[in-house]
Amino acid sequence: MHCIRYQPYFQITEKEVVPVTSVWSSGFVEELLPSSQQVCLLYHISYLCLAKFPKLERLLRMRAVETQLLFGSSEAVLLKCVGTSQNLVSSLFPMLIHAVEKNKPVLAIKYLEKARTWIMEIIHDVEKMVDR
């Protein structure tokens, strides 16, 4: 299993904003594997118990497939969150800091709008997944 340390991306000192290194790995998705395996096992046990009831067995199979698709969607959204976070920290925030230091408010607003767009996309993806 992989361990993730959650730390602030930037640390504010008296005079400047300094990036803080943190550990990011897509391996955190693998930490969800035991949960998905447990759900899979519960579906299998339920399936074995319902072998004599074809309608319930069919319903259970449908739900198992839906659950499997949701786990895949969840993984994709989580990976998108990680990618977006890394993009914000590694490229957008440094450009934003530079724009502020050079006193270019229009450019800074443009960068903030870009961040807002990325974040809103993730929120929209999560809302779609919740609606399922």
Backbone as a ProteinNet text record, in pm:
[ID]
protein_1_A
[PRIMARY]
MHCIRYQPYFQITEKEVVPVTSVWSSGFVEELLPSSQQVCLLYHISYLCLAKFPKLERLLRMRAVETQLLFGSSEAVLLKCVGTSQNLVSSLFPMLIHAVEKNKPVLAIKYLEKARTWIMEIIHDVEKMVDR
[TERTIARY]
83.4	0	88.3	36.3	108.1	51.5	137.4	95.6	105.1	7	6.5	13.5	102.8	107.6	34.8	-65.7	-137.6	-76.4	-20.7	39.5	-4	7.8	-25.6	71.8	21.8	106.4	204.7	159.9	245.3	245.3	359.3	372.5	401.1	326.1	341.7	434.4	545.4	636.5	609.3	686.8	662.3	671.9	764	788.8	754.2	740.3	718.9	638.8	590	519.3	618	637.4	736.6	666.6	693.7	630.6	675	582	611.2	603.4	705.3	702.3	611	536.9	450.3	457.7	417.5	424.8	291.5	293.4	172.7	202.1	110.3	125.2	-12	-22.2	-150.6	-176.8	-81.5	-97.3	-206	-248.4	-353.3	-481.6	-500	-619.4	-616.3	-495.9	-481.5	-526.8	-525.3	-572	-722.4	-791.6	-934.6	-962.9	-861.1	-877.8	-942	-900.4	-966.6	-1117.2	-1159.1	-1302.8	-1374.9	-1316.2	-1381	-1381.3	-1275.6	-1271.9	-1376.9	-1397.1	-1498.2	-1638.1	-1664	-1794	-1813.4	-1708.2	-1714.2	-1745.5	-1681.2	-1705.9	-1849.6	-1901.9	-2040.7	-2138.6	-2110.9	-2195.8	-2189.4	-2070	-2053.5	-2129.6	-2118	-2190.2	-2341	-2386.4	-2529.5	-2573.8	-2489.4	-2521.1	-2536.7	-2446	-2453.7	-2581.1	-2622	-2743.1	-2870.6	-2863.9	-2983.9	-2990.3	-2910.2	-2904.1	-3039.1	-3127	-3257.3	-3363.5	-3328.7	-3424	-3373.3	-3411.5	-3356.9	-3378.9	-3494.3	-3519.1	-3426.1	-3410.1	-3319.8	-3174.4	-3142.4	-3006.7	-2975.1	-3068.6	-3051	-3036.1	-3119.7	-3112.5	-2976.8	-2931.6	-2802.7	-2688.4	-2695.7	-2592.5	-2591.1	-2709.8	-2717.5	-2653.2	-2684.8	-2629.1	-2478	-2431.4	-2286.8	-2214.2	-2271.2	-2210	-2212.5	-2323.9	-2332.8	-2227	-2210.9	-2112	-1971	-1944.5	-1813.1	-1786	-1885.8	-1869.9	-1847.8	-1917.6	-1900	-1760.2	-1706.3	-1569.4	-1472.6	-1494.5	-1408.2	-1419.5	-1542.4	-1563.5	-1499.5	-1512.1	-1451.9	-1301	-1241.2	-1096.7	-1057.7	-1134	-1102.5	-1113.2	-1215.7	-1233.1	-1122.1	-1085.2	-976.3	-844.6	-817.9	-695	-697.9	-816.1	-829.1	-801.7	-849.1	-821.9	-672.1	-604	-459.3	-388.6	-425	-362.5	-385.9	-509.2	-541.3	-464.5	-458.1	-382.7	-236.5	-179.8	-38.9	-19	-112.7	-102.6	-112.5	-204.5	-219	-90.3	-36.7	81.3	206.3	223.9	350.6	355.2	240.6	247.6	163	37.6	-50	-17.3	5.5	35.7	166.4	272.6	393.9	370.8	291.5	262	177.4	85.2	2.1	87.7	177	266.9	350.4	400.8	482.5	399.5	275.9	188.9	161.6	141.2	116.5	243.1	357.4	483	513.4	474.3	498.3	385.1	290.2	177.4	96.6	58.1	-23.2	-156	-250.1	-375.8	-462	-459.2	-540	-490.6	-361.3	-303.2	-331.9	-321.8	-351.4	-497.1	-588.1	-729.7	-749.8	-678.7	-687.4	-645.8	-536.7	-489.6	-588.2	-645.3	-744.8	-869.7	-909.1	-1023.6	-993.7	-870	-829.9	-840.4	-791.9	-802.1	-948.6	-1028.1	-1171.2	-1237.1	-1201.1	-1255.4	-1218.7	-1092.6	-1048.5	-1123.5	-1136.6	-1204.1	-1351.9	-1415.3	-1557.6	-1579.2	-1485.1	-1495.2	-1495.7	-1408.6	-1403.4	-1532.4	-1581.1	-1706.6	-1820	-1823.6	-1928.6	-1917	-1793.4	-1772.4	-1818.7	-1788.5	-1830.4	-1982.3	-2044.6	-2191.2	-2256.3	-2200.7	-2254	-2242.5	-2130.4	-2109.4	-2206.6	-2230.1	-2321.2	-2463.6	-2499.5	-2633.6	-2660.1	-2555.3	-2572.8	-2624.7
-118.3	0	125.2	228	354.6	451.6	532	629.8	769.2	849.7	986.9	1080.9	1177.6	1281.3	1402.2	1446.1	1566.1	1684.7	1775.5	1895.4	2013	2132.2	2247.7	2257.5	2305.9	2319.6	2433.8	2539.5	2655.7	2697.2	2738.1	2785.6	2934.6	3012.2	3157.1	3200.5	3260.9	3317.8	3467	3540.7	3684.3	3758.9	3716.8	3794.5	3723.1	3592	3523.1	3394.3	3344.5	3217.1	3113.5	3007.3	2906.7	2773.7	2707.9	2577.3	2475.2	2391	2285	2153.7	2071.6	1944	1847.6	1771.4	1669.8	1545.7	1433.9	1307.1	1281.6	1267.5	1235.6	1112.7	1023.2	902.6	852.6	802.8	745.7	615.9	569.7	447.4	456.8	580.2	591.7	526.4	519.5	453.1	305.4	250	108.8	83.1	187	170.5	144.1	176.7	149.7	5	-65.1	-202.5	-294.1	-291.4	-379	-354.5	-230.5	-200.5	-261	-244.7	-300.5	-452.7	-512.2	-658	-706.3	-631.2	-667.9	-660.2	-554.6	-541.9	-657	-689.4	-800.5	-932.1	-954.2	-1076.3	-1081.4	-968.9	-965.4	-993.6	-939.8	-970.3	-1119.8	-1176.9	-1319.5	-1406.5	-1374.5	-1451	-1437.8	-1317	-1296.4	-1374.8	-1377	-1450.9	-1600	-1652.7	-1794.9	-1825.8	-1732.6	-1753.2	-1742.1	-1669.2	-1644.9	-1732.8	-1838.1	-1923.2	-1983.6	-2000.3	-2062	-1960.2	-1832.7	-1726.5	-1648.4	-1690	-1629.5	-1478.5	-1427.3	-1283.5	-1204.5	-1253.4	-1186	-1199.6	-1314.4	-1336.8	-1238.4	-1217.9	-1125	-980.3	-944.5	-810.9	-789	-890.3	-882.2	-865.5	-937.8	-923.6	-781.1	-725.1	-587.4	-489.5	-505.8	-415.6	-432.7	-555.7	-580.3	-509.2	-513.5	-444.9	-293.9	-240.8	-97.2	-56.1	-137.2	-107.4	-107.9	-205	-213.1	-88.8	-43.2	78.1	201.5	206.9	320.1	322.5	204.5	199.7	251.7	214.3	263.9	414.5	466	610.7	684.3	628.4	690.1	700.2	594.2	594.8	703.6	715.2	816	957	983	1116.1	1144.7	1045.9	1066	1095.9	1023.1	1048.1	1185.8	1228.8	1363.5	1468.4	1444	1535.9	1547	1433.4	1434.2	1509.5	1480.9	1548.4	1698.1	1737.8	1880.5	1947.6	1883.1	1939.3	1958.6	1858.2	1869.7	1981.9	1995.8	2105.7	2241.6	2252.6	2379.2	2414.8	2317.1	2342.3	2363.1	2280.9	2286.6	2394.5	2431.9	2530.4	2655.5	2637.7	2753.7	2845.9	2788.8	2873.1	2951.4	2890.1	2970.6	3084.7	3058.6	3165.6	3274.2	3233.7	3330.2	3417.1	3354.4	3428	3528	3482.1	3569.4	3688.8	3663.7	3772.1	3874.2	3826	3916.8	3996.9	3929.5	3999.2	4106	4081.7	4178.1	4279.7	4272.6	4365.4	4362	4242.5	4222.4	4159.2	4240.7	4186.7	4116.2	4163.6	4099	3955.9	3939.9	3806.8	3717.8	3773.9	3697.7	3649.7	3737.1	3699.5	3588.8	3596.3	3492.6	3356.6	3355.1	3230.1	3178.1	3268.7	3227.5	3170.4	3228.8	3176.3	3037.2	3015.7	2883.3	2780.8	2816.8	2727.7	2700.5	2804.2	2789.4	2692.9	2703.8	2615.3	2470.2	2445.8	2309.1	2253.4	2333.3	2288	2262.9	2350.2	2331.7	2204.6	2170.7	2045.8	1925.2	1928.4	1817.7	1811.1	1925	1928.2	1872.2	1908.8	1858.6	1706.1	1655.1	1510.1	1436.8	1494.3	1431.8	1433.2	1544.1	1551.7	1449	1431.4	1330	1190.3	1164.5	1033	1010.5	1113.9	1103.8	1078.4	1141	1123	979.7	909.5	770	689.6
0	0	0	-61.9	-69.5	31.9	84.5	184	123.8	151.8	101.9	220.8	210.9	313.1	258.6	329.9	289	360.1	282.7	337.5	252	304.7	221.3	104.3	-9.1	-126.5	-112.4	-47.8	-32.1	113.6	159	295.1	287.3	359.2	352.9	466.2	428.6	527.9	532.6	608.4	622.2	489.2	401.9	281.7	151.5	153.6	27.2	45.4	-65.3	-68.6	-119.6	-42.6	-75.7	-100	-214	-237.9	-133.2	-91.9	2.4	-73.5	-59.6	-130.4	-56.2	-131.2	-73	-158.8	-101.8	-172	-240.5	-373.9	-450.3	-532.2	-531.4	-610.9	-650.2	-771.4	-812.8	-737.9	-659.4	-581.6	-476.5	-442.8	-342.5	-390.9	-522.8	-576.5	-539.8	-535.7	-499	-355.6	-272.7	-135.8	-130.5	-239.1	-247	-285.6	-329.7	-376.2	-272.5	-144.6	-47	-37.1	-48	-42.9	-162.1	-278.8	-397.8	-393.1	-339.2	-325.8	-226.8	-119.6	-21.6	-83.1	-159.4	-226	-323.9	-397.6	-492.7	-421.3	-308.7	-231.4	-181.6	-135.3	-88.3	-201.7	-319.5	-435.2	-467.9	-461.9	-492.5	-393.1	-265.9	-162.6	-183.8	-211.6	-237.3	-359.1	-461.1	-583	-553	-472.6	-437	-358.1	-274.4	-193.7	-277.6	-386.6	-467.5	-592.2	-597.2	-716.2	-753.1	-657.1	-682.9	-724.7	-726.9	-759.9	-880.6	-1000.7	-1122.9	-1134.8	-1093.2	-1104.4	-1013.2	-890.3	-796.7	-842.2	-896.9	-947.3	-1059.8	-1150.2	-1261.4	-1210.3	-1113.7	-1053.8	-985.7	-916	-847	-947.6	-1058.3	-1162.2	-1217.7	-1242.6	-1292.9	-1195.4	-1068.3	-966.4	-953.5	-968	-960.1	-1073.9	-1193.8	-1308.2	-1285.7	-1236.4	-1207.3	-1105.4	-1002.3	-898.7	-956	-1041.5	-1104.4	-1188.9	-1262.7	-1343.6	-1256	-1143.4	-1052	-991.2	-957.8	-906.5	-1011.9	-1138.3	-1246.1	-1262.6	-1255.3	-1266.4	-1149.8	-1030.9	-912.5	-927.8	-978	-997.3	-1097.2	-1205.6	-1307	-1249.7	-1170.2	-1111.4	-1011	-931.9	-836	-907.4	-1014	-1088.9	-1154.8	-1198.1	-1254.9	-1147.7	-1026.2	-914.4	-889.3	-888.3	-865	-976.8	-1101.8	-1214.6	-1213	-1182.8	-1176.6	-1063.6	-949.6	-836.5	-872.7	-936.6	-975.8	-1077.4	-1172.4	-1269.7	-1202	-1107	-1035.1	-961.4	-890.6	-807.6	-892	-993.9	-1067.3	-1174.1	-1229.9	-1337.5	-1312.9	-1279.1	-1270.2	-1152	-1034.5	-918.5	-936.4	-986.8	-1009.7	-1109.2	-1215	-1310.6	-1245.2	-1157.8	-1085.9	-993.6	-920.9	-831.2	-911.2	-1025.9	-1110.6	-1161.1	-1201.2	-1249.7	-1139.5	-1017.3	-904.8	-873.6	-873.7	-845.9	-950.5	-1074.5	-1183.3	-1196.2	-1101.1	-1097	-1227.5	-1266.9	-1386.9	-1345.5	-1295.7	-1243.6	-1348.4	-1472.6	-1577.4	-1601	-1605.6	-1624	-1503.2	-1383.2	-1261.6	-1261.7	-1303.4	-1310.3	-1413.1	-1523.7	-1627.1	-1569.4	-1493.3	-1432	-1328.5	-1249.5	-1150.5	-1218.3	-1330.2	-1405	-1460.4	-1503.2	-1552.1	-1439.3	-1320.8	-1205.2	-1172.7	-1178.1	-1149.9	-1249	-1375.9	-1478.5	-1449.6	-1417.7	-1387.1	-1267	-1163.5	-1041.8	-1068.3	-1146.1	-1178.6	-1260.8	-1348.5	-1424.9	-1331.6	-1232.5	-1137	-1056.2	-1011.4	-935.2	-1020.3	-1147	-1237.7	-1252.5	-1268.4	-1279.7	-1154.2	-1039.6	-911.9	-900	-937.3	-929.3	-1021.5	-1141.3	-1232.4	-1173	-1106.9	-1047.1	-930.4	-851	-737.9	-786	-897.2	-952.3	-997.9	-1035.5	-1079.1	-963.7
[MASK]
++++++++++++++++++++++++++++++++++++++++++++++++++++++++++++++++++++++++++++++++++++++++++++++++++++++++++++++++++++++++++++++++++++

